[in-house]
Structures are given as structure tokens and as C-alpha cells.
Coordinates of C-alpha atoms in Angstrom, one line a residue:
X158 CA 22.5 -32.8 -105.3
X159 CA 19.4 -34.6 -103.9
X160 CA 19.0 -34.6 -100.1
X161 CA 19.8 -37.9 -98.5
X162 CA 16.9 -40.3 -98.0
X163 CA 15.6 -41.0 -94.5
X164 CA 13.2 -43.4 -92.8
X165 CA 12.1 -40.7 -90.4
X166 CA 8.5 -39.4 -90.8
X167 CA 7.0 -36.0 -90.1
X168 CA 4.7 -36.4 -87.1
X169 CA 3.3 -32.9 -86.8
X170 CA 1.6 -30.3 -89.0
X171 CA 4.2 -27.5 -89.7
X172 CA 1.3 -25.1 -90.3
X173 CA 0.2 -25.2 -86.7
X174 CA 1.5 -22.5 -84.4
X175 CA 0.7 -21.4 -80.9
X176 CA 1.6 -18.8 -78.4
X177 CA 2.8 -20.9 -75.5
X178 CA 6.6 -20.4 -75.9
X179 CA 9.2 -19.2 -78.4
X180 CA 10.8 -22.6 -77.6
X181 CA 8.0 -24.2 -79.6
X182 CA 9.3 -22.7 -82.8
X183 CA 11.7 -24.7 -85.0
X184 CA 15.2 -23.7 -86.0
X185 CA 15.6 -20.9 -88.5
X186 CA 16.5 -22.1 -92.0
X187 CA 19.7 -20.2 -92.0
X188 CA 20.7 -22.0 -88.8
X189 CA 19.8 -25.3 -90.3
X190 CA 22.0 -24.5 -93.3
X191 CA 24.9 -23.6 -91.0
X192 CA 24.5 -27.0 -89.2
X193 CA 24.7 -28.8 -92.5
X194 CA 27.8 -26.7 -93.4
X195 CA 29.5 -27.8 -90.2
X196 CA 28.7 -31.4 -90.8
X197 CA 31.0 -33.9 -92.5
X198 CA 34.5 -34.8 -91.8
X199 CA 36.2 -34.8 -88.5
X200 CA 36.7 -31.9 -86.1
X201 CA 38.4 -32.0 -82.7
X202 CA 35.9 -32.6 -79.9
X203 CA 35.1 -30.8 -76.7
X204 CA 35.4 -27.2 -78.1
X205 CA 38.8 -27.5 -79.7
X206 CA 37.2 -27.3 -83.2
X207 CA 37.5 -24.5 -85.8
X208 CA 33.9 -23.3 -85.3
X209 CA 34.2 -22.8 -81.6
X210 CA 37.5 -21.0 -82.1
X211 CA 35.9 -18.7 -84.7
X212 CA 33.0 -18.1 -82.4
X213 CA 35.3 -16.2 -80.1
X214 CA 35.9 -13.6 -82.7
X215 CA 32.2 -13.2 -83.3
X216 CA 31.5 -12.9 -79.6
X217 CA 34.2 -10.3 -79.1
X218 CA 32.7 -8.3 -82.0
X219 CA 29.5 -8.0 -79.9
X220 CA 30.8 -7.9 -76.4
X221 CA 34.2 -6.5 -76.4
X222 CA 37.8 -7.6 -76.8
X223 CA 37.9 -9.3 -73.4
X224 CA 34.8 -11.4 -73.9
X225 CA 35.0 -15.2 -74.0
X226 CA 32.2 -17.6 -74.9
X227 CA 31.6 -21.1 -73.4
X228 CA 28.9 -22.9 -75.4
X229 CA 26.5 -25.1 -73.3
X230 CA 23.5 -27.2 -74.0
X231 CA 20.7 -25.2 -72.5
X232 CA 19.6 -22.1 -70.5
X233 CA 19.5 -23.6 -67.1
X234 CA 22.9 -25.1 -67.7
X235 CA 24.2 -21.6 -68.7
X236 CA 22.8 -20.0 -65.6
X237 CA 24.0 -22.7 -63.2
X238 CA 27.5 -22.6 -64.7
X239 CA 27.7 -18.8 -64.8
X240 CA 26.5 -18.4 -61.2
X241 CA 28.9 -21.1 -59.9
X242 CA 31.7 -19.2 -61.6
X243 CA 31.1 -16.1 -59.6
X244 CA 30.2 -17.5 -56.2
X245 CA 31.9 -19.3 -53.4
X246 CA 30.5 -22.4 -51.7
X247 CA 29.0 -20.1 -49.0
X248 CA 27.8 -17.5 -51.6
X249 CA 24.3 -16.2 -52.4
X250 CA 22.7 -14.6 -55.5
X251 CA 20.2 -11.8 -55.2
X252 CA 17.4 -12.0 -57.8
X253 CA 13.8 -11.0 -58.4
X254 CA 11.3 -13.4 -56.9
X255 CA 9.9 -13.9 -60.4
X256 CA 13.3 -14.7 -61.9
X257 CA 13.6 -17.8 -64.1
X258 CA 16.5 -19.0 -61.9
X259 CA 14.1 -19.0 -58.9
X260 CA 10.8 -20.1 -60.5
X261 CA 11.5 -22.2 -63.6
X262 CA 14.8 -24.1 -63.2
X263 CA 13.7 -26.8 -60.8
X264 CA 15.9 -25.7 -58.0
X265 CA 19.0 -26.3 -60.2
X266 CA 21.0 -23.2 -59.2
X267 CA 20.7 -24.2 -55.5
X268 CA 20.7 -28.0 -55.8
X269 CA 23.3 -28.3 -58.6
X270 CA 25.1 -25.0 -58.2
X271 CA 25.4 -25.2 -54.5
X272 CA 24.5 -21.6 -53.9
X273 CA 21.6 -19.7 -52.1
X274 CA 19.1 -17.5 -53.9
X275 CA 18.0 -14.5 -52.0
X276 CA 14.8 -13.3 -53.7
X277 CA 13.1 -9.9 -53.7
X278 CA 9.4 -9.3 -54.7
X279 CA 9.2 -6.8 -57.6
X280 CA 6.1 -5.2 -59.1
X281 CA 7.3 -5.6 -62.7
X282 CA 10.1 -8.2 -62.5
X283 CA 12.8 -5.6 -62.4
X284 CA 15.4 -5.1 -59.6
X285 CA 16.5 -1.7 -58.4
X286 CA 19.3 -0.7 -56.1
X287 CA 16.8 -0.1 -53.4
X288 CA 15.3 -3.6 -53.8
X289 CA 18.7 -5.2 -53.9
X290 CA 19.5 -3.6 -50.5
X291 CA 16.7 -5.6 -49.0
X292 CA 19.0 -8.7 -49.3
X293 CA 22.4 -7.1 -49.5
X294 CA 23.6 -7.4 -46.0
X295 CA 25.2 -9.8 -43.5
X296 CA 28.6 -10.3 -45.3
X297 CA 30.3 -11.0 -42.0
X298 CA 27.5 -13.1 -40.5
X299 CA 28.5 -16.7 -40.7
X300 CA 24.8 -17.7 -40.1
X301 CA 23.7 -16.2 -43.4
X302 CA 24.7 -17.0 -46.9
X303 CA 26.9 -14.3 -48.2
X304 CA 25.5 -12.0 -51.0
X305 CA 28.1 -12.1 -53.8
X306 CA 26.1 -11.7 -57.0
X307 CA 23.1 -9.8 -58.4
X308 CA 21.4 -11.7 -61.2
X309 CA 19.0 -9.8 -63.4
X310 CA 17.1 -11.0 -66.5
X311 CA 17.1 -8.9 -69.7
X312 CA 14.3 -9.0 -70.6
X313 CA 12.5 -10.1 -67.4
X314 CA 10.2 -13.0 -66.9
X315 CA 7.3 -10.6 -67.1
X316 CA 8.4 -9.3 -70.5
X317 CA 9.6 -6.0 -69.2
X318 CA 12.9 -4.3 -70.0
X319 CA 15.6 -2.6 -68.1
X320 CA 16.9 0.6 -69.7
X321 CA 20.6 1.1 -70.2
X322 CA 20.7 3.5 -67.3
X323 CA 18.8 1.1 -65.0
X324 CA 21.3 -1.6 -65.6
X325 CA 24.2 0.8 -65.2
X326 CA 22.8 1.9 -61.8
X327 CA 22.4 -1.7 -60.7
X328 CA 26.0 -2.6 -61.7
X329 CA 27.5 0.5 -60.0
X330 CA 25.5 -0.3 -56.8
X331 CA 26.4 -4.0 -56.8
X332 CA 30.1 -3.3 -57.5
X333 CA 30.1 -0.6 -54.8
X334 CA 29.0 -3.3 -52.3
X335 CA 31.6 -5.8 -53.5
X336 CA 29.2 -7.9 -55.5
X337 CA 29.3 -9.0 -59.2
X338 CA 26.5 -8.9 -61.7
X339 CA 25.1 -11.7 -63.9
X340 CA 22.6 -11.2 -66.7
X341 CA 20.2 -14.0 -67.7
X342 CA 20.0 -13.2 -71.4
X343 CA 17.8 -16.0 -72.7
X344 CA 16.0 -13.2 -74.7
X345 CA 18.8 -10.7 -74.8
X346 CA 18.3 -10.3 -78.6
X347 CA 14.7 -9.2 -78.0
X348 CA 15.8 -6.7 -75.5
X349 CA 18.4 -5.2 -77.8
X350 CA 15.9 -5.1 -80.7
X351 CA 13.4 -3.3 -78.5
X352 CA 15.9 -0.8 -77.1
X353 CA 17.4 -0.4 -80.6
X354 CA 20.9 -0.6 -79.3
X355 CA 23.7 -3.2 -79.6
X356 CA 23.8 -5.9 -77.0
X357 CA 27.1 -4.6 -75.7
X358 CA 25.4 -1.3 -74.7
X359 CA 23.7 -2.8 -71.7
X360 CA 26.2 -5.6 -70.9
X361 CA 29.9 -5.1 -71.0
X362 CA 29.7 -1.4 -71.7
X363 CA 28.0 -0.8 -68.3
X364 CA 30.2 -3.3 -66.4
X365 CA 28.2 -6.6 -66.3
X366 CA 30.6 -9.4 -65.3
X367 CA 29.0 -12.5 -66.8
X368 CA 26.2 -13.3 -69.2
X369 CA 24.0 -16.2 -70.1
X370 CA 23.4 -15.7 -73.8
X371 CA 20.3 -17.3 -75.4
X372 CA 20.2 -19.1 -78.7
X373 CA 17.2 -21.4 -78.7
X374 CA 14.6 -18.7 -78.3
X375 CA 16.2 -16.7 -81.1
X376 CA 16.1 -19.4 -83.8
X377 CA 18.8 -21.9 -82.8
X378 CA 18.1 -25.7 -82.8
X379 CA 19.7 -26.1 -79.4
X380 CA 22.4 -24.5 -77.3
X381 CA 23.2 -21.4 -75.3
X382 CA 26.4 -19.8 -74.2
X383 CA 28.0 -18.4 -71.0
X384 CA 29.8 -15.2 -72.0
X385 CA 32.5 -14.1 -69.6
X386 CA 32.9 -10.3 -69.7
X387 CA 35.1 -9.8 -66.7
X388 CA 37.8 -12.5 -66.7
X389 CA 39.3 -11.3 -63.5
X390 CA 36.0 -12.1 -61.6
X391 CA 35.5 -15.6 -63.1
X392 CA 37.2 -18.8 -62.0
X393 CA 37.7 -22.2 -63.6
X394 CA 34.9 -21.9 -66.3
X395 CA 36.1 -25.0 -68.2
X396 CA 36.1 -27.2 -65.2
X397 CA 32.7 -25.9 -64.0
X398 CA 31.2 -26.5 -67.4
X399 CA 32.4 -30.1 -67.4
X400 CA 31.4 -30.7 -63.8
X401 CA 27.9 -29.3 -64.6
X402 CA 27.5 -31.8 -67.5
X403 CA 27.4 -29.0 -70.0
X404 CA 30.4 -29.8 -72.1
X405 CA 29.3 -30.9 -75.6
X406 CA 31.6 -33.3 -77.3
X407 CA 30.5 -32.2 -80.8
X408 CA 30.6 -28.5 -79.8
X409 CA 31.0 -27.3 -83.4
X410 CA 27.2 -27.8 -83.8
X411 CA 26.4 -25.4 -81.0
X412 CA 29.1 -22.9 -82.0
X413 CA 28.1 -22.7 -85.7
X414 CA 24.6 -21.8 -84.8
X415 CA 25.7 -18.8 -82.9
X416 CA 28.0 -17.9 -85.8
X417 CA 24.9 -18.0 -88.1
X418 CA 22.9 -15.9 -85.7
X419 CA 25.5 -13.3 -84.8
X420 CA 27.9 -12.9 -87.7
X421 CA 25.5 -10.6 -89.5
X422 CA 22.0 -9.6 -88.4
X423 CA 20.0 -12.8 -88.2
X424 CA 19.7 -12.5 -84.4
X425 CA 18.3 -9.0 -84.8
X426 CA 15.9 -9.8 -87.6
X427 CA 14.5 -12.7 -85.6
X428 CA 14.1 -10.7 -82.4
X429 CA 12.6 -7.7 -84.2
X430 CA 10.0 -9.8 -85.9
X431 CA 9.0 -11.6 -82.7
X432 CA 8.7 -8.2 -80.9
X433 CA 6.6 -6.8 -83.7
X434 CA 4.2 -9.7 -83.6
X435 CA 3.8 -9.2 -79.9
X436 CA 2.9 -5.6 -80.5
X437 CA 0.4 -6.6 -83.1
X438 CA -1.1 -9.1 -80.7
X439 CA -1.3 -6.5 -77.9
X440 CA -3.0 -4.0 -80.2
X441 CA -5.6 -6.6 -81.2
X442 CA -6.1 -7.8 -77.6
X443 CA -6.6 -4.2 -76.3
X444 CA -9.7 -3.9 -78.5
X445 CA -11.3 -6.9 -76.8
X446 CA -13.6 -5.9 -74.0
X447 CA -13.0 -7.8 -70.8
X448 CA -9.3 -8.6 -71.5
X449 CA -6.7 -6.7 -69.5
X450 CA -3.0 -6.5 -70.5
X451 CA -1.0 -6.7 -67.2
X452 CA 2.5 -5.4 -68.1
X453 CA 4.0 -3.1 -70.7
X454 CA 4.6 -5.1 -73.9
X455 CA 8.3 -4.4 -74.5
X456 CA 9.6 -7.6 -76.0
X457 CA 7.9 -10.7 -77.4
X458 CA 5.6 -11.5 -74.5
X459 CA 2.0 -10.4 -73.8
X460 CA 0.6 -11.1 -70.3
X461 CA -3.1 -10.8 -69.9
X462 CA -6.0 -11.4 -67.5
X463 CA -9.3 -12.8 -68.8
X464 CA -12.0 -15.2 -67.6
X465 CA -10.7 -18.6 -66.8
X466 CA -13.3 -20.5 -68.8
X467 CA -12.5 -18.4 -71.9
X468 CA -8.8 -19.3 -71.6
X469 CA -9.6 -23.0 -71.3
X470 CA -11.7 -22.9 -74.4
X471 CA -9.1 -20.9 -76.3
X472 CA -6.4 -23.3 -75.3
X473 CA -8.2 -26.0 -77.3
X474 CA -7.6 -23.9 -80.4
X475 CA -4.2 -22.4 -79.6
X476 CA -1.5 -23.6 -77.2
X477 CA -0.6 -21.2 -74.4
X478 CA 0.0 -21.3 -70.7
X479 CA -1.6 -19.9 -67.6
X480 CA 0.8 -17.7 -65.7
X481 CA -1.3 -17.4 -62.5
X482 CA -4.3 -19.7 -62.9
X483 CA -6.0 -18.6 -59.8
X484 CA -6.0 -15.0 -60.9
X485 CA -6.8 -15.9 -64.6
X486 CA -3.5 -14.6 -65.8
X487 CA -2.0 -16.0 -69.0
X488 CA 1.1 -15.5 -71.1
X489 CA 1.2 -15.3 -74.9
X490 CA 4.6 -15.6 -76.6
X491 CA 5.6 -14.7 -80.1
X492 CA 8.5 -16.2 -82.0
X493 CA 10.7 -15.5 -85.0
X494 CA 8.3 -17.5 -87.2
X495 CA 5.0 -16.1 -85.9
X496 CA 3.1 -14.6 -88.8
X497 CA 0.6 -11.7 -89.0
X498 CA -2.0 -14.3 -90.0
X499 CA -1.2 -16.3 -86.8
X500 CA -1.8 -13.3 -84.6
X501 CA -5.0 -12.2 -86.4
X502 CA -6.4 -15.7 -86.2
X503 CA -5.7 -15.8 -82.5
X504 CA -7.3 -12.4 -81.8
X505 CA -10.3 -13.5 -83.8
X506 CA -10.6 -16.7 -81.8
X507 CA -10.3 -14.7 -78.6
X508 CA -13.1 -12.4 -79.6
X509 CA -15.3 -15.4 -80.4
X510 CA -14.7 -17.0 -77.1
X511 CA -15.2 -13.8 -75.2
X512 CA -18.5 -13.3 -76.9
X513 CA -19.8 -16.8 -76.0

């Protein structure tokens, strides 16, 4: 059967790739095929469809029999909904100063979620029980927002990873203080691929209460999910999702993407490949005199420091972002569709610009 005709035109060169963000990548062909499979005919709206129902089985296979998934539109929406679900109106969330919820979500957790972020400076983006204690106090002080949740990102905004034992220690410490634990898992698949363990090993198995599960950075077209792991700790998820404008009417098209990623190993294949490309990039960069890699390369990100003028010239050839422009720090991201040739061409261009 021939594909349907369309008046739409391609406005980009599909051969062009950059290192700015794994969000720049398109959708994986298997995800696109799943979307086509879910299309056609009528399905009940707002999550009462067959695909969203089946997704619950898939999620439970990864995160335990008590897990429940709530598909949403995007990562900020997932974090805002998840954090609202585990805080009171007077509640606060302890997080790393570099956390995505603090730096890159436009104030949405505080403005839209109605909660307070209590941040902690970290050398590598990772919280520890000792760092958490810098903000974990004042529960009876009505003049201070009440610490109720610890939010950590796996992997972190700096591309670093928590070990299983590190997350377990944080969860035990937080629970011992009467707080819950949220994981921002926008790149949870990359973390699992790097640690070479199932995602459950460092989430529900160590007592994490609620999770924002990424899809877009792992090959989805759009959509993320809030995964409730501790149902006793979470209140009114359906109402919060709607109130936060994250309830998709045609939810089957979000759910079927997660089914395509998670039913077998597509999520893992995509994450492993992105991680491998980041390792290849790091190896190439280390050979370039005058370029410093700033953090351990543990997932699909490489953070580096190089002369500002070199970065500006290189940006005209490949898209990427400054991380700290004043210091000359940049971030290079690899995606599921980054190729060895892409990496090698970038390293060659970097060498050329450094030699100028």
C-alpha cells in the first residue's frame, strides 16, 4: 500500500546533526511505526483507551507490581505534576542547585506547582545525605517552607550518575527524616544502560516514591510519564494532571510510544548507543591539546572547557550550547541517532578550530 500523499514539504536536511541536545533528534522509526499502528478508528479519550491500559502492564514489568503510569506531554509537566503529588501547599523540595527543576524549567515547579525549592550546591550535580541535611530542618517552623521531598536526577544535569547504593542511602536518609523521594528520570534509560542494571534496581527496589520517566530523549516523538511507585504517598494524581494542563485527550499516542520503547529493548538499545557515542566523543576530545573535560562521562553528555572563540567558530559548523559562557564551558550531547561519522567529523572540526 502506498503511503498517503501530503502537501507538507521537508524543510530541513535530515543528514545534518549536531551536539546541542538529544531533543534535537527525531523519533525512532520503531516509535513512528507504533504511532501509525495506533492510528485509525476511534479509541476512548483521556486515557481510557486500550493502549494506555496496556501500558500499565508494561510499566509494572519494569517498576514492580504496584507501579502506575500517568502519561503527560513533557518533562517539565511530569516534574511539576509529580512534585505536586507529594507536597502540601506549604511544602518544599530539596534539590541540587544545578537540577533541571531549578535551572531549566522557567520557575514552573514553584510558580505552577506552588511549592518551594530548597537548593544545595554540589560539586558534581549529585546530592548526598550530608548535603541534604543542609536544608533538611525547620519542620515545625511556620516561617520556613517545610522540607517534604528530596528530588534527584538520574542521570544528573552534569551527566554524572548515582550508583545504586548512593540512591539507596539517600532514600533511607530521606525516609528517616519523614521525607519522600522523587527521581527526575528524563534520561533514566541512559543511566540504566551505563550502570548495566534494570531501571527498577535504582528506583522502586531502593524505595523511590515517584518518578518522572523520560521518553522524548530516548526516541519518542513527544510525551513523558509520571510513574507512581509508592501509592500510599501520592494523592490525587488524575486531578493534578488535569489541573496542570497535562491530560492528553488522545493519550493513546503517548502510551503507544512507551509501549514501543519499553516492551522489548528499544529503550536500552537507544540509550546504550547514545552513551557509546559520548564515550567515543570524549576519547577524541581528550586527544586535543587545550580542551579540558570537566566531569566524568557516564551517560550521553560531555562537558568541556575550551577557548571561547574556538567554541563560537565551532558553533557555526555544529550546533551545541554554552553551559557557562563566562568560563568557556560547553555541553555536547549525543542521541540515539548520533553516528560514529558524526562524532569523528566533530572531533576533526574541533582540532581544526583549535589549531587556528
